[in-house]
Amino acid sequence: MSKPIIEVENIGKLYRIGLGKRHVSTLRDELTERLSLSGRRTRASKSDFWALNGVSFSIQKGDAVGIIGRNGAGKSTLLKVLSQITPPTTGRITMRGRVASLLEVGTGFHPELTGRENIYLNGAILGMARREISRKFDDIVAFAEVDKFLDTPVKRYSSGMYVRLAFAVAAHLEAEILIVDEVLAVGDAAFQQKCLDKMGSVSKGGRTVLFVSHNMNAVDTLCSRAVLIDGGRVAADGKAGEIIGRYLRSVRGAVTTPLLERTDRTGNGGIRFKDISVMEVDGEENGGSATDIIVRTDVVSSYPNGVSARLALSIRTAGDVGLISCDSLLKGNTYVIPGLSESRLTCRICSPPLNQGEYYVNIAIYNGGDVEDWIVSAAGFTIGHRIYDGRINTNSFPVLSRFCWSVEEARNGSSFDGSTSAASRPVLTDGYGG
């Protein structure tokens, strides 16, 4: 067997937190600190945080591997180390091929340069000759769908345009290893599927793909193998379906942990979620026969003054497929969170067409463009047996929408010309009861 295209041996990444400004050290101080790191790993001080600790694995050429785990597990740090954005504190990485990375909006492009210039810049960084980049140029532009803005500085791009171009560059330039983080969530559903299809073809073409995502269906579809990261370590490594199952079981366990004790959260922490509850209540439609869902969260602010915040939650399946987004950004609204106090946030989701099954709630609060607190699977709830139109519900889809069929007979035995007649006879009643 040929040598692995990626070899990760006992990687560790140490961050110093809470120390404030460091004094200027001498060369002797730096050498002493580095030599003492191995001993600190088992006796870390309160200011030491090991984002990765003892991570080892290898990947063969052409493999598509999913990196999964909860928020704060170390997934993104691992990809930054593999992409050489940040060096490891301990251990060694061997990469036998050129790497193209797409980790977060803003990395890899120069904001003052145009889209056209950044395509050539990225290719040059990968070590490609200009003629190689020119050969791929039209495919990149067509995939990104930004041809009208090709000669506009990318600092004026929307986040969606930026990601489309960045992904197109990373996927089309001839790097042997493609590393993609959750940044694809910025794009719309059609673009996300387009990216997944492209990564699948890249892998089938013999190139290696590392993919981080919270969407387990996407990981299962794209990847034959998955690595579960938990607490900065490799918790499991094997067939994608088996590892995903293990991860989802751990998510169910996390839901029972009080929010203040959850460590798998991201954000600045100036405003933090303290508690959450989910309940079903009678809706306002159909004389109260519909069901609304109310999600109530308590937050604590450590800011001295009120903060104008963006509030967001999503409802997802047990496989982490997003179904409903309740983001105040969709309505252009922000809400003032009072300073140095506790507040209660309530979101009422009116008659969501959810079928019977198990669901999870992700919650987030933003201060401007910064995340203050974001918790995946902050709460879980189950919708029980549904009766649809007076019948036993056998539909396994997570969404159970109202619908109505109709049959219309062509008059005088003639054929339909494609137009829609106003006369139609419904044969199934609308709505679901129970």
XYZ file of C-alpha atoms in Angstrom:
434
model
C 0.000 0.000 0.000
C 1.219 3.504 -0.825
C 2.027 5.947 1.930
C -0.923 7.942 3.342
C -1.426 11.356 1.790
C -2.012 12.759 5.316
C -0.298 11.519 8.481
C -1.128 13.130 11.826
C 1.047 11.989 14.731
C 0.253 12.963 18.319
C -0.815 16.516 17.473
C -1.460 18.973 20.300
C -2.443 22.622 20.172
C -2.074 24.791 23.279
C -3.727 28.172 23.760
C -3.013 30.557 26.627
C -6.124 32.166 28.077
C -6.636 34.863 30.670
C -3.030 36.059 30.798
C -3.523 39.469 29.276
C -0.477 41.062 27.676
C 2.664 38.948 27.755
C 6.005 40.412 28.693
C 8.798 40.307 26.150
C 10.702 37.103 26.786
C 14.286 36.212 26.051
C 15.378 33.349 23.794
C 16.213 31.377 26.946
C 12.652 31.886 28.235
C 11.166 30.681 24.954
C 13.374 27.575 24.854
C 12.593 26.760 28.471
C 8.865 27.105 27.814
C 8.937 24.882 24.752
C 10.975 22.186 26.489
C 8.549 22.135 29.391
C 5.375 21.771 27.290
C 5.296 17.978 27.367
C 5.233 18.036 31.153
C 2.498 20.674 31.202
C 0.114 18.549 29.203
C -0.724 16.497 32.239
C -0.389 19.366 34.726
C -1.880 22.270 32.794
C -2.210 25.566 34.647
C -5.510 27.439 34.739
C -4.305 29.632 31.868
C -3.531 26.695 29.556
C -6.161 25.284 27.192
C -5.384 22.300 24.970
C -7.712 22.623 21.985
C -6.108 19.426 20.606
C -4.309 16.788 22.620
C -2.716 13.592 21.296
C -4.566 13.490 17.947
C -3.326 10.799 15.546
C -4.749 9.354 12.308
C -3.807 8.800 8.669
C -5.749 9.265 5.426
C -5.171 7.576 2.090
C -5.258 9.332 -1.261
C -8.794 9.666 -2.647
C -10.565 9.206 0.695
C -13.452 11.464 1.684
C -13.377 11.809 5.471
C -15.868 13.624 7.678
C -14.612 15.353 10.836
C -17.528 15.554 13.268
C -18.109 16.579 16.873
C -19.879 19.115 19.025
C -19.059 22.836 19.223
C -15.703 23.418 20.895
C -14.549 19.838 20.339
C -11.491 20.958 18.330
C -12.638 20.259 14.761
C -11.911 23.709 13.331
C -8.602 23.932 15.190
C -7.582 20.612 13.639
C -8.367 21.875 10.147
C -6.434 25.103 10.755
C -3.410 23.057 11.843
C -3.725 20.780 8.805
C -4.041 23.846 6.554
C -0.886 25.364 8.133
C -2.818 28.444 9.233
C -1.608 27.805 12.771
C 1.276 25.532 13.824
C 0.799 22.609 16.214
C 2.289 22.929 19.690
C 3.319 19.270 19.741
C 3.379 16.404 17.270
C 4.012 16.160 13.562
C 1.953 16.393 10.365
C 3.003 14.993 6.986
C 1.049 16.206 3.925
C 1.990 14.571 0.624
C 0.270 16.973 -1.721
C -0.919 20.529 -2.233
C -3.724 21.678 0.062
C -6.680 23.900 -0.825
C -8.690 25.066 2.198
C -12.010 26.782 2.752
C -12.344 27.308 6.494
C -14.211 30.567 7.106
C -15.425 33.584 5.208
C -12.504 35.948 4.851
C -9.598 33.511 4.792
C -7.498 33.068 1.682
C -8.590 36.177 -0.213
C -7.181 39.686 -0.196
C -10.137 42.052 0.313
C -8.688 44.872 -1.799
C -8.172 42.624 -4.834
C -10.877 41.753 -7.338
C -12.403 38.327 -7.741
C -10.293 37.784 -10.865
C -7.070 38.764 -9.076
C -7.847 36.562 -6.085
C -8.329 33.520 -8.314
C -4.799 33.966 -9.662
C -3.446 34.808 -6.199
C -4.847 31.605 -4.694
C -3.502 29.543 -7.559
C -0.056 31.069 -7.117
C -0.157 30.299 -3.371
C -0.866 26.665 -4.281
C 2.212 26.690 -6.511
C 0.341 26.618 -9.811
C 1.612 28.261 -12.966
C -0.483 31.053 -14.478
C -1.354 28.931 -17.499
C -2.732 26.207 -15.208
C -4.949 28.732 -13.468
C -6.109 30.186 -16.793
C -7.111 26.696 -17.934
C -9.459 26.372 -14.952
C -10.539 30.021 -14.861
C -13.793 29.760 -16.846
C -14.943 26.709 -14.854
C -14.305 28.556 -11.579
C -16.286 31.611 -12.661
C -19.166 29.515 -14.016
C -19.419 27.514 -10.801
C -19.285 30.597 -8.559
C -21.860 32.531 -10.645
C -20.118 35.847 -9.972
C -19.148 36.761 -13.539
C -20.840 40.185 -13.282
C -18.696 41.057 -10.260
C -15.441 39.473 -11.338
C -13.604 42.795 -11.508
C -15.069 44.125 -8.224
C -12.943 44.045 -5.039
C -14.113 41.077 -2.939
C -14.520 43.321 0.123
C -17.745 44.475 -1.564
C -19.047 40.915 -2.027
C -21.886 39.570 0.083
C -20.980 36.596 2.293
C -22.783 34.289 -0.152
C -20.849 35.594 -3.169
C -17.602 35.384 -1.220
C -18.163 31.759 -0.264
C -19.250 30.760 -3.764
C -16.056 32.119 -5.267
C -13.842 30.809 -2.468
C -15.265 27.298 -2.778
C -15.023 27.359 -6.566
C -11.343 28.300 -6.368
C -10.566 25.661 -3.735
C -12.420 22.887 -5.572
C -11.251 23.583 -9.116
C -7.581 24.404 -8.673
C -5.557 21.223 -8.855
C -4.690 20.617 -5.224
C -4.460 17.006 -4.089
C -6.181 17.723 -0.751
C -9.397 19.732 -0.297
C -10.296 20.847 3.251
C -13.760 22.339 3.814
C -15.246 23.571 7.094
C -18.873 24.391 8.000
C -18.563 27.642 6.041
C -20.801 26.148 3.334
C -23.747 26.823 5.649
C -23.510 30.453 4.493
C -24.759 29.504 1.035
C -28.341 28.679 0.068
C -29.628 25.102 -0.155
C -29.084 24.817 -3.919
C -25.475 25.998 -3.622
C -24.785 23.651 -0.698
C -25.987 20.704 -2.796
C -23.867 21.930 -5.697
C -20.813 21.973 -3.403
C -21.522 18.480 -2.074
C -21.838 17.158 -5.628
C -18.544 18.813 -6.544
C -16.753 17.388 -3.500
C -18.097 13.955 -4.407
C -16.686 14.220 -7.930
C -13.385 15.537 -6.560
C -13.083 12.477 -4.318
C -14.025 10.064 -7.105
C -11.341 11.713 -9.221
C -8.665 10.549 -6.771
C -8.279 13.683 -4.670
C -8.663 13.692 -0.899
C -11.489 15.554 0.894
C -11.708 16.481 4.581
C -15.148 17.807 5.437
C -16.394 19.308 8.720
C -20.155 19.662 9.076
C -22.981 19.459 11.595
C -25.199 18.037 8.836
C -24.876 14.309 9.405
C -26.832 13.447 6.253
C -24.298 15.407 4.190
C -21.376 13.664 5.923
C -22.982 10.253 5.466
C -23.665 10.947 1.777
C -20.219 12.305 0.933
C -17.888 10.394 3.242
C -17.139 6.701 3.647
C -15.226 7.377 6.856
C -15.659 9.737 9.796
C -13.470 10.863 12.692
C -15.254 11.935 15.883
C -13.425 14.649 17.850
C -14.394 15.166 21.481
C -12.515 17.315 23.980
C -9.591 17.789 21.591
C -9.044 14.039 21.169
C -10.049 11.378 18.652
C -13.024 9.681 20.319
C -13.801 7.328 17.423
C -12.630 6.628 13.871
C -14.317 4.281 11.421
C -17.147 3.806 8.941
C -19.156 7.009 8.566
C -22.527 5.481 9.464
C -21.244 3.907 12.672
C -19.398 7.024 13.852
C -22.364 9.270 13.040
C -24.598 6.994 15.110
C -22.235 7.302 18.043
C -22.138 11.082 17.703
C -25.925 11.386 17.600
C -26.218 9.309 20.760
C -23.824 11.717 22.466
C -25.950 14.664 21.272
C -29.023 13.137 22.907
C -27.045 12.849 26.124
C -25.932 16.498 25.931
C -29.544 17.698 25.806
C -30.038 16.580 29.418
C -27.140 18.781 30.609
C -28.187 22.191 32.050
C -27.219 25.006 29.683
C -24.910 26.711 32.177
C -22.900 23.473 32.389
C -22.608 23.016 28.615
C -18.986 23.428 27.496
C -19.668 22.685 23.801
C -20.719 26.265 23.069
C -19.096 29.035 21.048
C -19.163 32.830 21.275
C -17.781 35.797 23.155
C -19.815 34.969 26.268
C -20.905 38.520 27.104
C -24.466 37.229 26.862
C -25.022 33.566 27.768
C -27.993 31.247 27.669
C -28.947 30.063 31.134
C -32.028 27.894 30.609
C -34.367 26.648 27.857
C -37.789 25.051 27.628
C -39.907 23.815 24.697
C -43.665 23.358 24.874
C -46.628 22.757 22.592
C -49.725 24.960 22.888
C -52.987 25.347 20.992
C -52.519 27.458 17.916
C -54.608 30.320 16.665
C -55.535 28.747 13.321
C -58.543 26.506 12.673
C -60.268 27.433 15.901
C -57.366 26.312 18.054
C -57.013 22.854 16.460
C -53.496 23.638 15.176
C -50.453 23.335 17.447
C -47.827 26.022 18.022
C -44.403 25.454 19.566
C -43.027 27.904 22.106
C -39.288 27.987 22.814
C -38.383 30.003 25.908
C -34.794 30.810 26.840
C -33.316 32.781 29.726
C -30.135 34.776 29.097
C -27.718 36.624 31.376
C -25.821 39.710 30.184
C -22.535 40.855 31.685
C -22.452 44.025 29.544
C -22.883 47.269 31.536
C -25.405 48.639 29.026
C -28.140 47.266 26.787
C -27.089 45.428 23.628
C -29.054 45.359 20.370
C -29.036 41.631 19.631
C -30.005 39.321 16.794
C -31.871 36.242 18.043
C -31.879 32.924 16.222
C -32.994 29.352 16.663
C -33.480 26.400 14.352
C -35.368 23.138 14.601
C -33.520 20.128 13.239
C -34.024 16.416 12.830
C -32.147 13.814 14.860
C -29.800 13.594 11.849
C -29.117 17.336 12.145
C -30.993 18.318 8.992
C -32.322 21.847 9.342
C -36.103 22.150 8.962
C -37.152 25.510 10.419
C -35.132 28.699 10.934
C -36.420 31.440 13.245
C -33.766 34.103 12.792
C -34.725 37.673 13.593
C -32.423 38.700 10.723
C -35.064 37.329 8.319
C -37.400 40.092 9.520
C -34.687 42.698 9.887
C -35.301 42.868 13.635
C -32.986 43.227 16.614
C -33.956 43.229 20.280
C -32.405 45.088 23.203
C -30.926 42.803 25.865
C -30.637 44.868 29.096
C -27.189 45.126 30.654
C -26.150 43.399 33.888
C -29.411 41.496 34.215
C -31.329 38.375 33.267
C -33.861 38.393 30.420
C -36.359 35.906 29.026
C -36.565 35.384 25.256
C -39.663 33.735 23.804
C -40.142 32.501 20.245
C -43.561 31.212 19.141
C -43.461 29.037 16.022
C -46.922 29.086 14.513
C -48.316 25.729 13.365
C -45.017 24.165 12.214
C -45.819 21.238 9.876
C -43.688 18.757 11.794
C -44.488 15.069 11.605
C -44.247 12.733 14.589
C -40.639 12.204 15.585
C -37.646 13.461 17.544
C -36.360 17.018 17.044
C -33.626 19.294 18.411
C -33.294 23.053 18.884
C -30.135 25.058 18.166
C -30.023 28.534 19.725
C -27.806 31.549 19.079
C -27.572 35.212 20.004
C -25.501 37.765 18.081
C -24.125 41.192 18.969
C -23.667 42.862 15.619
C -21.709 40.373 13.527
C -20.250 38.573 16.550
C -21.649 35.444 18.141
C -22.239 35.925 21.866
C -23.487 32.391 22.514
C -24.351 29.479 20.235
C -25.383 26.049 21.475
C -26.100 23.112 19.204
C -28.901 20.797 20.388
C -29.661 23.007 23.360
C -32.981 21.209 23.792
C -34.822 18.250 22.372
C -38.508 17.482 22.031
C -40.698 14.744 20.609
C -43.880 15.151 18.612
C -46.182 12.241 19.293
C -48.534 10.269 17.085
C -50.330 12.346 14.455
C -53.722 11.605 12.911
C -53.836 12.986 9.370
C -57.291 13.830 8.009
C -58.881 11.287 10.312
C -56.542 8.498 9.209
C -53.569 6.801 10.847
C -50.434 8.655 9.756
C -47.933 6.387 7.982
C -45.871 9.223 6.454
C -42.212 8.970 7.525
C -41.157 12.395 6.207
C -40.293 14.951 8.923
C -42.571 17.572 7.362
C -46.320 16.904 7.286
C -47.883 19.656 5.225
C -51.480 20.344 4.365
C -52.252 19.588 0.754
C -55.148 19.156 -1.643
C -55.450 17.112 -4.833
C -58.056 17.763 -7.513
C -59.249 16.013 -10.637
C -60.644 17.846 -13.631
C -62.134 16.198 -16.656
C -61.394 17.614 -20.094
C -64.603 18.885 -21.650
C -66.090 17.226 -24.725
C -63.268 14.673 -24.781
C -60.719 17.309 -25.805
C -57.137 17.520 -24.474
C -55.706 20.056 -22.069
C -53.562 22.762 -23.674
C -51.487 23.422 -20.575
C -53.701 26.178 -19.224
C -55.220 25.930 -15.749
C -59.006 25.741 -15.545
C -60.853 27.510 -12.771
C -63.195 24.517 -12.363
C -61.643 21.792 -10.250
C -63.014 19.236 -7.853
C -60.963 18.477 -4.697
C -60.913 14.787 -3.822
C -58.928 14.967 -0.593
C -59.823 17.350 2.198
C -57.278 19.897 3.332
C -55.517 19.837 6.699
C -54.741 17.317 9.381
C -56.497 16.852 12.670
C -55.860 15.210 15.984
